[in-house]
Short mmCIF file of C-alpha atoms and ligand atoms in Angstrom, two decimals:
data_model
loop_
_atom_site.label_atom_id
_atom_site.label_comp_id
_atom_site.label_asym_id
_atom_site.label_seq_id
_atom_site.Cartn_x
_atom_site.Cartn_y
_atom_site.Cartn_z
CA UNK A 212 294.83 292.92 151.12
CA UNK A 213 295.35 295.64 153.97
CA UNK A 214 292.45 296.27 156.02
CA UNK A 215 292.80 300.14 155.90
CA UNK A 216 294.87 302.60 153.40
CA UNK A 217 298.12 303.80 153.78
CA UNK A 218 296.59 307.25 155.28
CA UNK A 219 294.51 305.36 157.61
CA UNK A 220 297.29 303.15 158.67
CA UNK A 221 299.44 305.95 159.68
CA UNK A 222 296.57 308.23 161.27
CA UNK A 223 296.07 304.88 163.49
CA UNK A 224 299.98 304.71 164.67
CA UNK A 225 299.79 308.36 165.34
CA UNK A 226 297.68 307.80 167.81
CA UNK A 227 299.25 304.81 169.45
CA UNK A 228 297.94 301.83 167.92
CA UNK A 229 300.39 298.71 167.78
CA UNK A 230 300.21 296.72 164.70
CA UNK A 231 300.47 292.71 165.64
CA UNK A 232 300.62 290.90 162.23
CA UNK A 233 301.02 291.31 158.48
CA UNK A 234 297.29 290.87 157.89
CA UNK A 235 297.37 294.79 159.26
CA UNK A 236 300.24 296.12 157.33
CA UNK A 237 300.13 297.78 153.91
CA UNK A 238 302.53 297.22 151.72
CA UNK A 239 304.45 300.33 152.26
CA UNK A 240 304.55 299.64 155.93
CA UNK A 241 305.74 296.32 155.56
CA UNK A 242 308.60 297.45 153.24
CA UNK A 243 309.98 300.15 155.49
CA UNK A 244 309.56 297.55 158.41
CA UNK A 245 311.67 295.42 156.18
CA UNK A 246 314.55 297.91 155.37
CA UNK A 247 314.93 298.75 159.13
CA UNK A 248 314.86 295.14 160.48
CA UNK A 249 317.29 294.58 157.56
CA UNK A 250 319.86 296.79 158.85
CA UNK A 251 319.10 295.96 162.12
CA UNK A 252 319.47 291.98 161.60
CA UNK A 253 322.69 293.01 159.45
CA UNK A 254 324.58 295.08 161.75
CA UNK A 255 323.90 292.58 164.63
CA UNK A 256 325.02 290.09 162.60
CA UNK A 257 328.49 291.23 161.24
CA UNK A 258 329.23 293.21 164.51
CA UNK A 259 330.08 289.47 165.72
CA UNK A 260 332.89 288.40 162.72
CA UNK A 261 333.81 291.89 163.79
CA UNK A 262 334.28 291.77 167.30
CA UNK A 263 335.60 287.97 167.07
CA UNK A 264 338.62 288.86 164.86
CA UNK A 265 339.85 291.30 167.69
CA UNK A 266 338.54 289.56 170.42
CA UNK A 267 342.10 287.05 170.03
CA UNK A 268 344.05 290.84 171.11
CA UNK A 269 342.50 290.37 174.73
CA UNK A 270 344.76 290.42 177.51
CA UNK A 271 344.07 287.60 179.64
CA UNK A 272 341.26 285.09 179.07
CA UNK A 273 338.66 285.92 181.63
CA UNK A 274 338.72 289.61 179.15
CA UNK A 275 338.50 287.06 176.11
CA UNK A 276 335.47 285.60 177.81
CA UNK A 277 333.73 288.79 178.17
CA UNK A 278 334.33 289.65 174.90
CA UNK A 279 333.09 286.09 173.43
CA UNK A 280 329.98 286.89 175.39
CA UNK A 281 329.17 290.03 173.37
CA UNK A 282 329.56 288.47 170.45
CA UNK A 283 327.08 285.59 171.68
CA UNK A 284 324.77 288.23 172.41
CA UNK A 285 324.72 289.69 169.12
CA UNK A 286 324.43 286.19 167.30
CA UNK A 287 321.00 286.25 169.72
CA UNK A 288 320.62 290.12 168.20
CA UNK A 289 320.72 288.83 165.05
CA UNK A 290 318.55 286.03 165.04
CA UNK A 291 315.50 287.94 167.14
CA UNK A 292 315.89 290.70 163.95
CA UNK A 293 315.82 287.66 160.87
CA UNK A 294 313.39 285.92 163.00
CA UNK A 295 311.00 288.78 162.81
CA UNK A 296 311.56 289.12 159.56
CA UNK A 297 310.51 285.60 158.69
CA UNK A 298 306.99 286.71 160.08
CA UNK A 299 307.08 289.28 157.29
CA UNK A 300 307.59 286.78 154.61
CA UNK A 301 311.30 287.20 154.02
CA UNK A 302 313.52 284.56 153.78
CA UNK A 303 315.94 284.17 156.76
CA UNK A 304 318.44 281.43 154.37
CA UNK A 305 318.28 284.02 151.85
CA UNK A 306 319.59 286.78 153.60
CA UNK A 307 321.93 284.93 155.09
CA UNK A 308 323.16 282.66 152.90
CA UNK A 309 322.45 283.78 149.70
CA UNK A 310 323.33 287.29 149.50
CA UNK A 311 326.34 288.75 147.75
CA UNK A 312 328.49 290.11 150.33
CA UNK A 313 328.21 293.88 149.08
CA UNK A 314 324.37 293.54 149.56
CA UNK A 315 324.22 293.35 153.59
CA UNK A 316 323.02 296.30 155.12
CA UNK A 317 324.91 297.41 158.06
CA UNK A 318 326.95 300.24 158.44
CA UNK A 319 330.28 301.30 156.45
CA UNK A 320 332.02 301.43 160.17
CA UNK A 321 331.63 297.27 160.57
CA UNK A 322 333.46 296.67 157.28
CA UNK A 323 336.68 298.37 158.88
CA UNK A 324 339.04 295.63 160.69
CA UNK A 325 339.64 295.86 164.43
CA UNK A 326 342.88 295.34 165.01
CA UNK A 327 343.92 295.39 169.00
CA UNK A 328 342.19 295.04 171.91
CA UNK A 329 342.10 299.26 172.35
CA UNK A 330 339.76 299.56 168.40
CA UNK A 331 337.29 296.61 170.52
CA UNK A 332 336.74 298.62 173.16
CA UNK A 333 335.93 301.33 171.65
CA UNK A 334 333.97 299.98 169.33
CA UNK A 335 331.79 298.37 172.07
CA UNK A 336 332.17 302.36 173.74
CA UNK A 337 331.27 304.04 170.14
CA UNK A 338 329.14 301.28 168.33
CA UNK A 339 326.67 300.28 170.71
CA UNK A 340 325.97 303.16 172.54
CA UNK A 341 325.41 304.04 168.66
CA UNK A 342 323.29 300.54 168.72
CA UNK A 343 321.33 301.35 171.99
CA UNK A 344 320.67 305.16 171.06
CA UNK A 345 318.73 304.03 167.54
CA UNK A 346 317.23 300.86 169.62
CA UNK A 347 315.92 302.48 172.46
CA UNK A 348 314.10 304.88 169.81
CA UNK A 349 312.82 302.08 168.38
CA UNK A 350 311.87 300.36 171.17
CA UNK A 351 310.07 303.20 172.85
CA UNK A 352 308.69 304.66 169.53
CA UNK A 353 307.86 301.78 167.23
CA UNK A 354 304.49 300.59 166.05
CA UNK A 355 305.30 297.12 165.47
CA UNK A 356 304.33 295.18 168.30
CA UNK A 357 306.21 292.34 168.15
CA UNK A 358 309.53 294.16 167.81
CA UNK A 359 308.72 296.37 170.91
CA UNK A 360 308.71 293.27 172.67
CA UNK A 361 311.76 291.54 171.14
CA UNK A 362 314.06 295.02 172.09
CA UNK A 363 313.39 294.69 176.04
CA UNK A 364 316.23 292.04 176.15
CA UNK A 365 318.33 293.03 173.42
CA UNK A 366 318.16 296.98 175.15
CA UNK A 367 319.46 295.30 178.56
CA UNK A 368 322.09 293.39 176.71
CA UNK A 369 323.38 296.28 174.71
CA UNK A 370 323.57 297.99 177.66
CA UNK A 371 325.85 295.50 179.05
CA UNK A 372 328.04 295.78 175.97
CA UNK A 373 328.63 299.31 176.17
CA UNK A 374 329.57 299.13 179.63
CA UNK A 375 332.30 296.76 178.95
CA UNK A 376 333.74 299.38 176.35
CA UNK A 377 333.87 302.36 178.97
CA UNK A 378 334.74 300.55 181.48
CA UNK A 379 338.06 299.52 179.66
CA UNK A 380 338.34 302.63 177.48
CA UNK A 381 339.12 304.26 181.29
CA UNK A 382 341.43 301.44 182.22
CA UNK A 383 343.42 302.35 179.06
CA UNK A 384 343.30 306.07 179.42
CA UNK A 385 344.24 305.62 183.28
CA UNK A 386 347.16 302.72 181.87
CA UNK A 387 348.51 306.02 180.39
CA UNK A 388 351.83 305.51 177.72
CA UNK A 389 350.79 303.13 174.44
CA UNK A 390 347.66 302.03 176.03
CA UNK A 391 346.52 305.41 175.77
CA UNK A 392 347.66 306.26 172.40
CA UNK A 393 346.61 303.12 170.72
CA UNK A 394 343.12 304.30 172.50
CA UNK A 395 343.28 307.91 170.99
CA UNK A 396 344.43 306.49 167.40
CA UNK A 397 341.27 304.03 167.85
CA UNK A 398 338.72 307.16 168.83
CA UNK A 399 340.98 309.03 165.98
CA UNK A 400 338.82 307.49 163.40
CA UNK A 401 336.19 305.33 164.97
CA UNK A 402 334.85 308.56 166.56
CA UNK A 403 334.14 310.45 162.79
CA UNK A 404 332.86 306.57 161.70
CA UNK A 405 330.27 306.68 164.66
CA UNK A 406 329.03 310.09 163.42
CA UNK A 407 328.64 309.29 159.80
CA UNK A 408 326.76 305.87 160.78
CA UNK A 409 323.53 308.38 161.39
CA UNK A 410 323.00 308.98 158.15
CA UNK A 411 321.96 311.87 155.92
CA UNK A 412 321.58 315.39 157.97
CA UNK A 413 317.52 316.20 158.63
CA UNK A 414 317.85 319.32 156.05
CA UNK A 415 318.81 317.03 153.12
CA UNK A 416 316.94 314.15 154.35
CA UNK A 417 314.36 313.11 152.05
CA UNK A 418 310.34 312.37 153.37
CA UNK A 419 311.19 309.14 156.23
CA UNK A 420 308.51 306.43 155.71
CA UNK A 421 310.04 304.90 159.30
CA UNK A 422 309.09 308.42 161.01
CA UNK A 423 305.70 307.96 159.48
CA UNK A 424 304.77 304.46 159.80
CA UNK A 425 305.79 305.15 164.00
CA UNK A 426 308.80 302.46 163.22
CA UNK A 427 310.60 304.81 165.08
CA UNK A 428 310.66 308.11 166.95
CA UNK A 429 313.86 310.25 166.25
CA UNK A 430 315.35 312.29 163.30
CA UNK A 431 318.77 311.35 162.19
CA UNK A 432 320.37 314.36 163.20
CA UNK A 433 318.43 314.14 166.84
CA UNK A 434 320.17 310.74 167.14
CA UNK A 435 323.89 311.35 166.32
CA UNK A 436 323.24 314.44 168.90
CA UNK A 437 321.60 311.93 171.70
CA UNK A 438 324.93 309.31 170.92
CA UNK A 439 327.42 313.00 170.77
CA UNK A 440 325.97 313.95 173.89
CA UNK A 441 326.73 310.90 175.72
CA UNK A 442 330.23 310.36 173.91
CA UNK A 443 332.01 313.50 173.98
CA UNK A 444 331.54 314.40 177.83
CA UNK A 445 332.52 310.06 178.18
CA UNK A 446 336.10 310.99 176.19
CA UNK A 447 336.68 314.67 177.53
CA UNK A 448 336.55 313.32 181.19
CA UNK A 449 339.13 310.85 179.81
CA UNK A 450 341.43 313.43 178.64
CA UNK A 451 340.52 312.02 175.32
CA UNK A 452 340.44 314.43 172.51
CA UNK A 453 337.50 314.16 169.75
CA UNK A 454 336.55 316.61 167.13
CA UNK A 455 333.62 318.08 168.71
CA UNK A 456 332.79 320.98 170.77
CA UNK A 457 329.78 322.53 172.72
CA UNK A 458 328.39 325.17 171.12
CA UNK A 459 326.27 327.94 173.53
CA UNK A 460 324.66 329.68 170.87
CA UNK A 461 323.58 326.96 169.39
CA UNK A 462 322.80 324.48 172.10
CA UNK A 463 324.26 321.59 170.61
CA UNK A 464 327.34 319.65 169.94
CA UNK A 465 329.38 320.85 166.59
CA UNK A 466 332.39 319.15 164.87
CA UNK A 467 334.80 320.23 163.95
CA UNK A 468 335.80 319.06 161.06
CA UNK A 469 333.68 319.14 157.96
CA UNK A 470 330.83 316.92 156.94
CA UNK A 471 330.78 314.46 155.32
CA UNK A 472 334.59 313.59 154.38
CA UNK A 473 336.33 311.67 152.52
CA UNK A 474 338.07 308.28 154.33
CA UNK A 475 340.89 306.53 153.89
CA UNK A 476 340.13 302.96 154.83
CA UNK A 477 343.78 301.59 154.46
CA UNK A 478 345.30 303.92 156.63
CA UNK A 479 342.08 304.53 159.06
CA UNK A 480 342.52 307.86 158.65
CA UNK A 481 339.92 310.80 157.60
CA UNK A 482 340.95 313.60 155.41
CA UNK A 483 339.29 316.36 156.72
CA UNK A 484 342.10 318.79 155.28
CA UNK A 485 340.50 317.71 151.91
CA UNK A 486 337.31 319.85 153.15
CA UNK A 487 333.46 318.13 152.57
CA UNK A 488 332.48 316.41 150.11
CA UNK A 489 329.02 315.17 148.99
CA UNK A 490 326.84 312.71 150.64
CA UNK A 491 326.48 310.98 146.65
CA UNK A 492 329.83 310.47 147.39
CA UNK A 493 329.37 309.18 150.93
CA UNK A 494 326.90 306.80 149.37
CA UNK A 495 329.26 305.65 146.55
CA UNK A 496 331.73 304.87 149.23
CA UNK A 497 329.20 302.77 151.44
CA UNK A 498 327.90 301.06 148.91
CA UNK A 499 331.72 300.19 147.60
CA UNK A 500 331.58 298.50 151.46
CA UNK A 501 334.77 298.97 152.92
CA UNK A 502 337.69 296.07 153.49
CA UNK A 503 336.89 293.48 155.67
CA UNK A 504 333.29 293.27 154.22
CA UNK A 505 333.46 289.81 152.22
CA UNK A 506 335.77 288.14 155.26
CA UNK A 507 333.35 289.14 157.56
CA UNK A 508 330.21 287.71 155.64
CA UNK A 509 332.26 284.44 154.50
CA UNK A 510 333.31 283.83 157.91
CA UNK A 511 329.93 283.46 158.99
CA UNK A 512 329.23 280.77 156.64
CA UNK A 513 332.23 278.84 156.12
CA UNK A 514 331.11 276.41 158.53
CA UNK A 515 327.95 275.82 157.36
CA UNK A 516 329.13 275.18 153.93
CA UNK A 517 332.32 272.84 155.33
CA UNK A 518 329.75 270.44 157.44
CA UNK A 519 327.27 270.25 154.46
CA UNK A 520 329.91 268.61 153.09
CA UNK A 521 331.11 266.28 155.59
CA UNK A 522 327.83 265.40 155.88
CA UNK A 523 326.90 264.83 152.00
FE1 FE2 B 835 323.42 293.70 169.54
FE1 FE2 B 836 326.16 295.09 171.11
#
């Protein structure tokens, strides 16, 4: 039984109070907690199958190394997020191990495959400075104490991913010839992928519980701007091209393409001359998950499952 109502709950958290334990939760700030630590533990968790698979394109091995040391990180990522979620009652083997594939929660862009060393880097470029921009809201927004605590290290780590992506999405713009193609066919789609991954736009964006509840601090379409406004002036100074512009009037980046649109996952391309289509159909597509989705989860547990056996 909460100690104080829903209402009182979220009067407290507007004023700065940090909630420590269950025993001062209500339900319906327990469930959003849930949700977001859900996506959170998810995304950390696939972006490593993800990064992993492409990780065998690096160059030399001391890049393989670096690249086997994100992945550690977000194995770490992962287990702070279902860790934390343990204290809320939820079952860490259960997520894990006994979900069906489609079920996970992160993002539509970590069921794409990356194929050469140019779609890791930017991934690490695009998806974690995605990553750290809805983190670092978290972390200096959120209510729950114990997960304002737990994003100090992965925040630093993150950090240290993203660098790795910019660093080498310069080396391959400066390499010049296929280096630099096969880095503007990877920004070619990951870029619109990056911008989807925030979600519904704030003027169809139903009542938030997270904005309530002080889980975190920043509207969805305040995010993809804070991630826009780091990316686009990042690829521009690359000679990179991205569909986006800065618009005077309004004071903000605009694409320019339309949104949402359709995706063609086979041939990682986005139709935008098909114009925009609904977000219902966004959401069919997500939930659909896209094609490396049940590799990605299996891979995870293969192991698991192959010594239970040696071992029976
Ligand atoms: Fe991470
Ligand atoms: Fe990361």
């Amino acid at each position: 039984m909460a100690i104080w109502t829903d209402e009182e709950l979220k009067a407290r958290v507007r004023d700065g109070h940090i909630v420590e334990s269950v025993e001062e939760m209500t339900e319906g700030y327990r469930k959003a907690l849930v949700v977001q630590l859900t996506v959170q533990a998810d995304t950390e968790l696939i972006s490593a199958p993800a990064y992993w698979m492409a990780a065998r394109h690096a160059p030399s091995t001391n890049t393989q190394v670096s690249a086997h040391a994100i992945i550690q990180d977000e194995l770490a990522h992962a287990n702070i997020a279902y860790r934390l979620l343990e204290d809320l009652g939820v079952s860490k083997q259960q997520l894990v191990y006994e979900r069906a594939p489609h079920e996970f929660k992160h993002p539509y862009g970590f069921d794409q495959p990356l194929e050469n060393w140019a779609e890791l880097v930017v991934a690490n470029g695009f998806y974690d400075r995605a990553g750290i921009t809805l983190l670092s809201d978290v972390h200096r927004n959120t209510s729950y104490g114990p997960l304002k605590r737990a994003l100090v290290k992965i925040d630093m780590e993150e950090t240290f991913h993203l660098r790795h992506g910019e660093v080498w999405m310069r080396r391959l713009a400066k390499a010049g010839g296929e280096a630099r193609e096969l880095l503007q066919r990877a920004v070619d789609w990951m870029f619109p992928m990056t911008v989807e991954w925030f979600g519904l736009p704030d003027d169809l964006k139903r009542h938030s519980g997270q904005l309530d509840y002080r889980l975190k601090g920043m509207t969805n379409d305040e995010l993809r701007q804070a991630w826009m406004d780091a990316t686009v002036p990042l690829c521009r100074k690359l000679g990179i091209k991205v569909p986006a512009h800065w618009s005077e009037e309004s004071g903000r980046y605009e694409l320019d393409y339309p949104f949402p649109c359709r995706y063609d996952a086979e041939a990682k391309e986005w139709l935008f001359h098909e114009g925009q289509i609904s977000w219902d159909e966004v959401f069919t597509r997500w939930k659909g998950r896209g094609p490396m989705n049940e590799e990605f989860v299996e891979s995870m547990r293969r192991s698991r499952s192959e010594v239970a056996a040696w071992l029976n």
